[in-house]
Tab-separated table of C-alpha atoms in Angstrom:
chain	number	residue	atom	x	y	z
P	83	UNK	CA	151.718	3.078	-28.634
P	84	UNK	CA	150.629	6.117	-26.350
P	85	UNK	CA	154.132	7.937	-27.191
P	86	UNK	CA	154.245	11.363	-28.731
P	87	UNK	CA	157.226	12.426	-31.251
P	88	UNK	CA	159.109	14.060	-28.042
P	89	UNK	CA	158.820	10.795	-25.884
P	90	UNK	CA	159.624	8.696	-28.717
P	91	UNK	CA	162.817	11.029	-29.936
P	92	UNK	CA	163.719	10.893	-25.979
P	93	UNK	CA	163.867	7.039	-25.697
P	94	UNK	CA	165.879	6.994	-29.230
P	95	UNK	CA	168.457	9.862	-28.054
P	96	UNK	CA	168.640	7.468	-25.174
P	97	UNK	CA	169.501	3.936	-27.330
P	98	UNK	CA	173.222	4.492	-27.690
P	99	UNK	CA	173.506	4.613	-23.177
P	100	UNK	CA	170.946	1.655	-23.039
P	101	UNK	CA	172.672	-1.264	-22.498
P	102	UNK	CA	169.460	-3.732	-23.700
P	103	UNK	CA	165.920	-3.559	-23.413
P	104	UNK	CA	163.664	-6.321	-21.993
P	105	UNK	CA	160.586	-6.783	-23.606
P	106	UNK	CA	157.324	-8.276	-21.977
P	107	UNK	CA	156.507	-10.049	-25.504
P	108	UNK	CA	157.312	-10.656	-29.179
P	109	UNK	CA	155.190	-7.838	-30.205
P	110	UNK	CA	156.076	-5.529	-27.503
P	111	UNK	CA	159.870	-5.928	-28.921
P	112	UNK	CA	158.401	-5.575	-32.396
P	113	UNK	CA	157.063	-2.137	-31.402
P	114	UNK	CA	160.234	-1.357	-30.196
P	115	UNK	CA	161.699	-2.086	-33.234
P	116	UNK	CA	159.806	-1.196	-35.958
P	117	UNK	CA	158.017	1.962	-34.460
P	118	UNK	CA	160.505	3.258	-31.603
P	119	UNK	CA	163.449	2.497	-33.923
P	120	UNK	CA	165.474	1.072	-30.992
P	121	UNK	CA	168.567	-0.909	-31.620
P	122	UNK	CA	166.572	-4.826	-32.059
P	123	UNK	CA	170.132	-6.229	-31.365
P	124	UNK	CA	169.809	-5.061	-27.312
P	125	UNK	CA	166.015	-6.486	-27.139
P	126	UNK	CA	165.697	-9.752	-25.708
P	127	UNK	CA	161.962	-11.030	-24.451
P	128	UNK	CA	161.473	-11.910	-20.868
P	129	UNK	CA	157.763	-12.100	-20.179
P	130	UNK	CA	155.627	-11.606	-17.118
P	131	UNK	CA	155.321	-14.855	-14.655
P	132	UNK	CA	152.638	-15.206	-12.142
P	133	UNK	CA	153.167	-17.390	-8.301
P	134	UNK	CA	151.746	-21.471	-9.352
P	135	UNK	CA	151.767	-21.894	-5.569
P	136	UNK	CA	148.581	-19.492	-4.618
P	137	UNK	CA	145.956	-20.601	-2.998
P	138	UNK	CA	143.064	-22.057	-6.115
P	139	UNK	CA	139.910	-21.519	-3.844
P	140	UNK	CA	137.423	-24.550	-3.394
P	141	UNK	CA	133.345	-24.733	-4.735
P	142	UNK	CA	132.218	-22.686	-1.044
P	143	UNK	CA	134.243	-19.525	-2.539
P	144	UNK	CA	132.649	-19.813	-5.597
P	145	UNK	CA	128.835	-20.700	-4.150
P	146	UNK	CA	130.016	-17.902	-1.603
P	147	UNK	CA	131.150	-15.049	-4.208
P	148	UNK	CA	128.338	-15.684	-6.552
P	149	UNK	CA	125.835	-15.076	-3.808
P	150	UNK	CA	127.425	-11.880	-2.300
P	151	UNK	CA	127.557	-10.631	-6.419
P	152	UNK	CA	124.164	-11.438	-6.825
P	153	UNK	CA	124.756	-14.284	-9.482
P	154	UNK	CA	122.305	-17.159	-10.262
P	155	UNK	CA	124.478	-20.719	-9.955
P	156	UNK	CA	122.736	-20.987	-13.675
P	157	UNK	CA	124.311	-18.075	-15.243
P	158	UNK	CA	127.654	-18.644	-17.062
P	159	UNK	CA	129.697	-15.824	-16.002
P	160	UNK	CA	132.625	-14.172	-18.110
P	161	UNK	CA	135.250	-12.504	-15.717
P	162	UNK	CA	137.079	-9.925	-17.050
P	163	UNK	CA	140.734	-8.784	-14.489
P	164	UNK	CA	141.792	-5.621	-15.794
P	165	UNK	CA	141.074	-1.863	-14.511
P	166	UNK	CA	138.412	0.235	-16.302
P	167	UNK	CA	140.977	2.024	-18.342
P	168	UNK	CA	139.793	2.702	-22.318
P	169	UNK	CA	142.434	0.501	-23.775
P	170	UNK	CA	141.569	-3.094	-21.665
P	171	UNK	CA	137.852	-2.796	-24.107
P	172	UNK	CA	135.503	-3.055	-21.582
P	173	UNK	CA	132.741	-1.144	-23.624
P	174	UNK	CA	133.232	-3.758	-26.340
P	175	UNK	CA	133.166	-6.541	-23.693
P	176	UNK	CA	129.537	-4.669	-22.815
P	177	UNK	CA	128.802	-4.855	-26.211
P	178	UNK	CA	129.409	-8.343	-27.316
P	179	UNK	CA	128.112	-9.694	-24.048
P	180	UNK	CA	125.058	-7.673	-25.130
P	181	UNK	CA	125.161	-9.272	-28.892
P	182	UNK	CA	125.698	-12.889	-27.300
P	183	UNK	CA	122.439	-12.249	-24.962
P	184	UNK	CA	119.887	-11.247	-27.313
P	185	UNK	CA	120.842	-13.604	-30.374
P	186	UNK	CA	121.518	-16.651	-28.762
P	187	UNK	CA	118.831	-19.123	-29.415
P	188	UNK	CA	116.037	-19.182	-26.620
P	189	UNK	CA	116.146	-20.589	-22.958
P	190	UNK	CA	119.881	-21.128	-23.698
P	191	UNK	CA	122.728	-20.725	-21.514
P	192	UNK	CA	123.953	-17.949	-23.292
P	193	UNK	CA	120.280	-15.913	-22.538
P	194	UNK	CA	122.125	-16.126	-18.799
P	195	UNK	CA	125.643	-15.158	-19.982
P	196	UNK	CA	126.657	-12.671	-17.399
P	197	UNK	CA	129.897	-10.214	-17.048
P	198	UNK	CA	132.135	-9.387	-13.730
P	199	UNK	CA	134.519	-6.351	-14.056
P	200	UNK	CA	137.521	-6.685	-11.519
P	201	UNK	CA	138.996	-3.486	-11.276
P	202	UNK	CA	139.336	-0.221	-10.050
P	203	UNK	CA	138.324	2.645	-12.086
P	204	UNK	CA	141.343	4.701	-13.148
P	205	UNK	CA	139.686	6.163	-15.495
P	206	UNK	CA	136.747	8.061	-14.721
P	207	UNK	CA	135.428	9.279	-18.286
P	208	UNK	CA	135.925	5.774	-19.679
P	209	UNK	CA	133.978	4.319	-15.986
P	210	UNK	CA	130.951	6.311	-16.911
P	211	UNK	CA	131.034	5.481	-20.818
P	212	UNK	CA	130.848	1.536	-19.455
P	213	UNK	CA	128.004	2.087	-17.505
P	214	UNK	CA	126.136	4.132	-19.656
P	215	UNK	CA	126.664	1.511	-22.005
P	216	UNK	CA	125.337	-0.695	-19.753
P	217	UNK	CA	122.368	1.312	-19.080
P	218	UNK	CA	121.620	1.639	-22.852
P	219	UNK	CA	121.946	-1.985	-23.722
P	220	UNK	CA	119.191	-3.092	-20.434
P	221	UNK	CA	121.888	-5.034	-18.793
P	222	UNK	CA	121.935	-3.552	-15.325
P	223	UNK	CA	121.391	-7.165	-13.999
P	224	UNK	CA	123.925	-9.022	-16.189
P	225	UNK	CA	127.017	-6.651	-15.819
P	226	UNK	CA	128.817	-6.610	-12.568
P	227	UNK	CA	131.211	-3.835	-11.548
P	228	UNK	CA	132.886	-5.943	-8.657
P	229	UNK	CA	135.554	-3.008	-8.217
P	230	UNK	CA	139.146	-3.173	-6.724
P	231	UNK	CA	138.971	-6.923	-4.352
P	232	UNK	CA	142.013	-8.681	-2.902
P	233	UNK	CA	140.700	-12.296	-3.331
P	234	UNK	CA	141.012	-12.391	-6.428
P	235	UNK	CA	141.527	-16.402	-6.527
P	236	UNK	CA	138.132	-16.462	-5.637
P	237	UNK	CA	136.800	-14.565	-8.126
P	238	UNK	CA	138.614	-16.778	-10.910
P	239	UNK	CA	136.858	-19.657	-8.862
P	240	UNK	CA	133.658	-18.159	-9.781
P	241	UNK	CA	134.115	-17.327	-12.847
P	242	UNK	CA	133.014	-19.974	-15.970
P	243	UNK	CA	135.496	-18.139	-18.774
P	244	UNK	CA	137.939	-15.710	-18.654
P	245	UNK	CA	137.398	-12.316	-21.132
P	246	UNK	CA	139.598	-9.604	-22.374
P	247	UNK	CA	139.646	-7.924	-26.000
P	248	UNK	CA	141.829	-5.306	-24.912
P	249	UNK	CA	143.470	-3.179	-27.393
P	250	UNK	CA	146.841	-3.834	-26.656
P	251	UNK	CA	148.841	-5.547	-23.754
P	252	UNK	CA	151.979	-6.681	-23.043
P	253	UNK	CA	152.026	-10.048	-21.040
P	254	UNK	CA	148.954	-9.894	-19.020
P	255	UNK	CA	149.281	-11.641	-15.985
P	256	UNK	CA	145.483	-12.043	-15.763
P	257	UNK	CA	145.475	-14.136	-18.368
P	258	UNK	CA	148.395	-16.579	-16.521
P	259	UNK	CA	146.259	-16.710	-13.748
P	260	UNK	CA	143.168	-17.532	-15.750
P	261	UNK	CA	145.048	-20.318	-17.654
P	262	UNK	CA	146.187	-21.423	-13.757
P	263	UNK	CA	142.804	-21.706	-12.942
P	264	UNK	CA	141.421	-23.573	-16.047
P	265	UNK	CA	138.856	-20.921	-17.589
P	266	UNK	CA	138.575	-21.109	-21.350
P	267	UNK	CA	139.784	-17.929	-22.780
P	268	UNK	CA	138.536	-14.969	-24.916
P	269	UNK	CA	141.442	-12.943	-25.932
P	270	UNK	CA	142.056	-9.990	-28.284
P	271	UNK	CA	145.147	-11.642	-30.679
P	272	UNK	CA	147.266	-8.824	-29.121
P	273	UNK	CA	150.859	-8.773	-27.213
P	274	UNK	CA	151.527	-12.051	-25.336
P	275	UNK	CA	147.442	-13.599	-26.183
P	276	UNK	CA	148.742	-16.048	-29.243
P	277	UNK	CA	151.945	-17.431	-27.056
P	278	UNK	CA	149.614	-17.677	-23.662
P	279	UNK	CA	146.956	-19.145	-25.250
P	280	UNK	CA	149.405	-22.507	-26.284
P	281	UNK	CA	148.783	-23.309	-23.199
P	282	UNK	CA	145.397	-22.719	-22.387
P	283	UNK	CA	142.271	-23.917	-24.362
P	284	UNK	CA	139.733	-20.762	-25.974
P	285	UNK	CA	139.639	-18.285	-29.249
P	286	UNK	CA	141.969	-15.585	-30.312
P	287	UNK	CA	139.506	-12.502	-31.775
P	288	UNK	CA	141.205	-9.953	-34.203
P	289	UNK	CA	141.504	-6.332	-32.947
P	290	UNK	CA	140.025	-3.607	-35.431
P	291	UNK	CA	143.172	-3.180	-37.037
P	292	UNK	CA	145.515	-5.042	-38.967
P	293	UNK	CA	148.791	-4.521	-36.188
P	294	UNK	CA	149.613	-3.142	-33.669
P	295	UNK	CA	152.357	-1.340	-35.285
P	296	UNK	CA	149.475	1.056	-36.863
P	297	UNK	CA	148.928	2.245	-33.511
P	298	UNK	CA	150.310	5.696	-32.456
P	299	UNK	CA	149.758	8.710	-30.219
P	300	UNK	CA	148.148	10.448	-33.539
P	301	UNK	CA	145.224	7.681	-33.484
P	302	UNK	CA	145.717	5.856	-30.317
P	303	UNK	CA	142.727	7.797	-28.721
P	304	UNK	CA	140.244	7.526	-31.650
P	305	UNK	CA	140.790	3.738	-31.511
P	306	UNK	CA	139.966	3.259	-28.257
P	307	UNK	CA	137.284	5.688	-28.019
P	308	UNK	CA	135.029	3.659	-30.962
P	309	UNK	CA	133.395	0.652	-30.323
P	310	UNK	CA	134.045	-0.805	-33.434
P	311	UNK	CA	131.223	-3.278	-34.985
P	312	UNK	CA	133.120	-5.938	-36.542
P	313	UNK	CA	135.335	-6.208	-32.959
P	314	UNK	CA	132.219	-6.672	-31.108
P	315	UNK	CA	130.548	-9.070	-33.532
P	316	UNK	CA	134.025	-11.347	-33.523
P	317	UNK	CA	134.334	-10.944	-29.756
P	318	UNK	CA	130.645	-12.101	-29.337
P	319	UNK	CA	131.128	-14.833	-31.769
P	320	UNK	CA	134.211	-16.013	-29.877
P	321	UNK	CA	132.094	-15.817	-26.593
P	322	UNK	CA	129.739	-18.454	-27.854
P	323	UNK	CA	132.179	-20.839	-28.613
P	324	UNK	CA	133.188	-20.847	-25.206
P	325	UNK	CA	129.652	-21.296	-23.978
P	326	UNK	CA	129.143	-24.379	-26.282
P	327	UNK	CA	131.871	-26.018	-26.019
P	328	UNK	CA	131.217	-25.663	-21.759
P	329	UNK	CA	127.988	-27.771	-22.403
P	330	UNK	CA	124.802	-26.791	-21.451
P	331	UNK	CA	124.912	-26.944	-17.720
P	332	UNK	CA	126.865	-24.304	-16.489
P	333	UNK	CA	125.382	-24.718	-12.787
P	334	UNK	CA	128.383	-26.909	-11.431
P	335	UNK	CA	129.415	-27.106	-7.601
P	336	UNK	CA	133.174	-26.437	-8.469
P	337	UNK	CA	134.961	-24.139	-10.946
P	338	UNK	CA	137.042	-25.798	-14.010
P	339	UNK	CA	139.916	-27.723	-13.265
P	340	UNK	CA	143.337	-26.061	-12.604
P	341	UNK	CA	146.013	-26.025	-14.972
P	342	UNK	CA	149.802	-26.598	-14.201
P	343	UNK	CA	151.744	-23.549	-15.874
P	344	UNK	CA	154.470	-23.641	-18.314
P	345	UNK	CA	157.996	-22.942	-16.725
P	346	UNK	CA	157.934	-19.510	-18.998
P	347	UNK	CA	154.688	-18.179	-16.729
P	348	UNK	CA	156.163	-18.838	-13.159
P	349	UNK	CA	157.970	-15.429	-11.328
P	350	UNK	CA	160.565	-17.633	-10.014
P	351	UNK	CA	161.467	-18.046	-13.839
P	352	UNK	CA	160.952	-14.288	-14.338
P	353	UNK	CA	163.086	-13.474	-11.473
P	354	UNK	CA	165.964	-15.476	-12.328
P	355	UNK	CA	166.102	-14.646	-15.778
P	356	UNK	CA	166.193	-10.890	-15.021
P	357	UNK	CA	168.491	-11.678	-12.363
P	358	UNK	CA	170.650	-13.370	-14.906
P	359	UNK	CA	170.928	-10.578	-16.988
P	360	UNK	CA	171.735	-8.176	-14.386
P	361	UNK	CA	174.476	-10.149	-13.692
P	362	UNK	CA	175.582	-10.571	-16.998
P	363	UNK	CA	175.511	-6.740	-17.890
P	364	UNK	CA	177.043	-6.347	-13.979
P	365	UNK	CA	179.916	-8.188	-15.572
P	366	UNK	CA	180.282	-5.922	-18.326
P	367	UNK	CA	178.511	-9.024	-20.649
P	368	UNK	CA	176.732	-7.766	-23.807
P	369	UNK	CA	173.099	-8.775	-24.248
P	370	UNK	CA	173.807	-11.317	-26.910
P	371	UNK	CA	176.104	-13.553	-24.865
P	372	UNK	CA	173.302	-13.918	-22.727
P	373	UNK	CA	170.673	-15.094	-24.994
P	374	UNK	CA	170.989	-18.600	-24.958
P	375	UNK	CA	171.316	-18.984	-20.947
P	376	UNK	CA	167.743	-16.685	-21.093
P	377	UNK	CA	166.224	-19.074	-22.958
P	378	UNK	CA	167.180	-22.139	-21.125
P	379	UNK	CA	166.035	-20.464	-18.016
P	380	UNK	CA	162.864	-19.808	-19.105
P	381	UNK	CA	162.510	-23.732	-20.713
């Protein structure tokens, strides 16, 4: 969505020497399509597949990382995996957790809703528009900027629901893992959300706009720049949901139950499904001979 004219005309010059294109999700290909104006025949969908056999830390990691964070075992905590980059939302993740805070009924769980950022800031302008955010809104105590971490199975332990209204993605393999780990899930209904989220319990929130194929390099930046009211009131919304439907004791020795993943989200699947088509096109194959054998890999 971030192309200009001279990247995009590049990629289509390109289309006649491309032998296919794999694409991460449905709506990734349909950008492809409809907006790139790549050849659809060559795109087949292959999407992003996490390891089912890491480690799922116990209730000490989560007692353990919610001390060191400086989280109350009360608080319900929203975790959101993604760097601090303008299109993963976090300023409207700032802003609905603020919105879920102050109209949530009284000496409610959500009064103790709570965010954790994992991620490194790439971005340093869109970093300091967070946190003054997060100055502005009084929630120095209820946002946590946990940064770049490597135990990252910890932090899902920790965690009571799993966040992100980005702006676009492709297949996030956050969200896999967040699935893996049983959180209930708040997703922006963009890329690979609507298919993950099959399997996977939590709400779908609408983006502020209608597709993603309105998204270009001539508005891309004004999009993600805006916190957009009606995005932050849906995302908040969708946040409460979760916190209801967790009951109203959040303060529970161990973190939700894991999930067994569909076939489609492990990388052994991934692997051998690229490595399939490698093959194929090795062979001097054609990308739709190699359709059906895709699929059955990935089922």
């Amino acid at each position: 969505v971030w192309l200009d004219r001279d990247r995009v005309d590049a990629y289509r010059a390109a289309d006649a020497c491309t032998a296919a294109y794999a694409c991460v999700s449905a709506e990734a290909l349909a950008y492809a399509d409809l907006r790139l104006g790549l050849d659809v025949q060559k795109m087949l969908v292959l999407e992003n597949g996490v390891d089912p056999a890491a480690p799922i830390e116990n209730a000490d990691a989560r007692a353990a990382l919610r001390r060191e964070l400086g989280l109350d075992p009360r608080d319900f905590v929203f975790l959101q995996v993604a760097p601090l980059l303008p299109a993963k939302a976090h300023r409207v993740a700032v802003h609905a957790l603020a919105r879920l805070r102050t109209t949530a009924p009284a000496e409610t769980v959500a009064r103790r809703s709570k965010l954790v950022c994992l991620g490194g800031e790439m971005n340093p302008l869109h970093a300091a528009a967070v946190r003054a955010d997060v100055a502005r809104l009084g929630l120095e105590g209820a946002v946590v900027f946990a940064g770049h971490r490597s135990d990252a199975p910890d932090c899902y332990a920790m965690a009571d629901a799993f966040l992100l209204p980005a702006f676009w993605e492709g297949c996030s393999l956050a969200v896999w893992e967040a699935i893996r780990h049983g959180l209930p899930l708040v997703l922006a209904d963009v890329g690979a959300a609507r298919e993950q989220l099959r399997h996977g319990r939590g709400a779908l929130v609408a983006p502020p706009f209608a597709s993603v194929l309105e998204l270009d390099a001539t508005n891309v930046d004004r999009v993600v720049r805006d916190v957009d009211d009606g995005f932050v009131a849906r995302t908040a919304d969708a946040m409460a949901a979760v916190v209801r439907a967790a009951g109203p004791d959040p303060a529970r020795a161990t973190a939700p139950s894991p999930s067994p993943l569909p076939p489609v989200a492990d990388r052994r699947t991934m692997a051998r499904r690229y490595l399939l088509l490698f093959r194929w096109l090795r062979l001097g194959g054609r990308e739709p001979g190699v359709r059906t054998a895709l699929a059955r890999a990935a089922a």
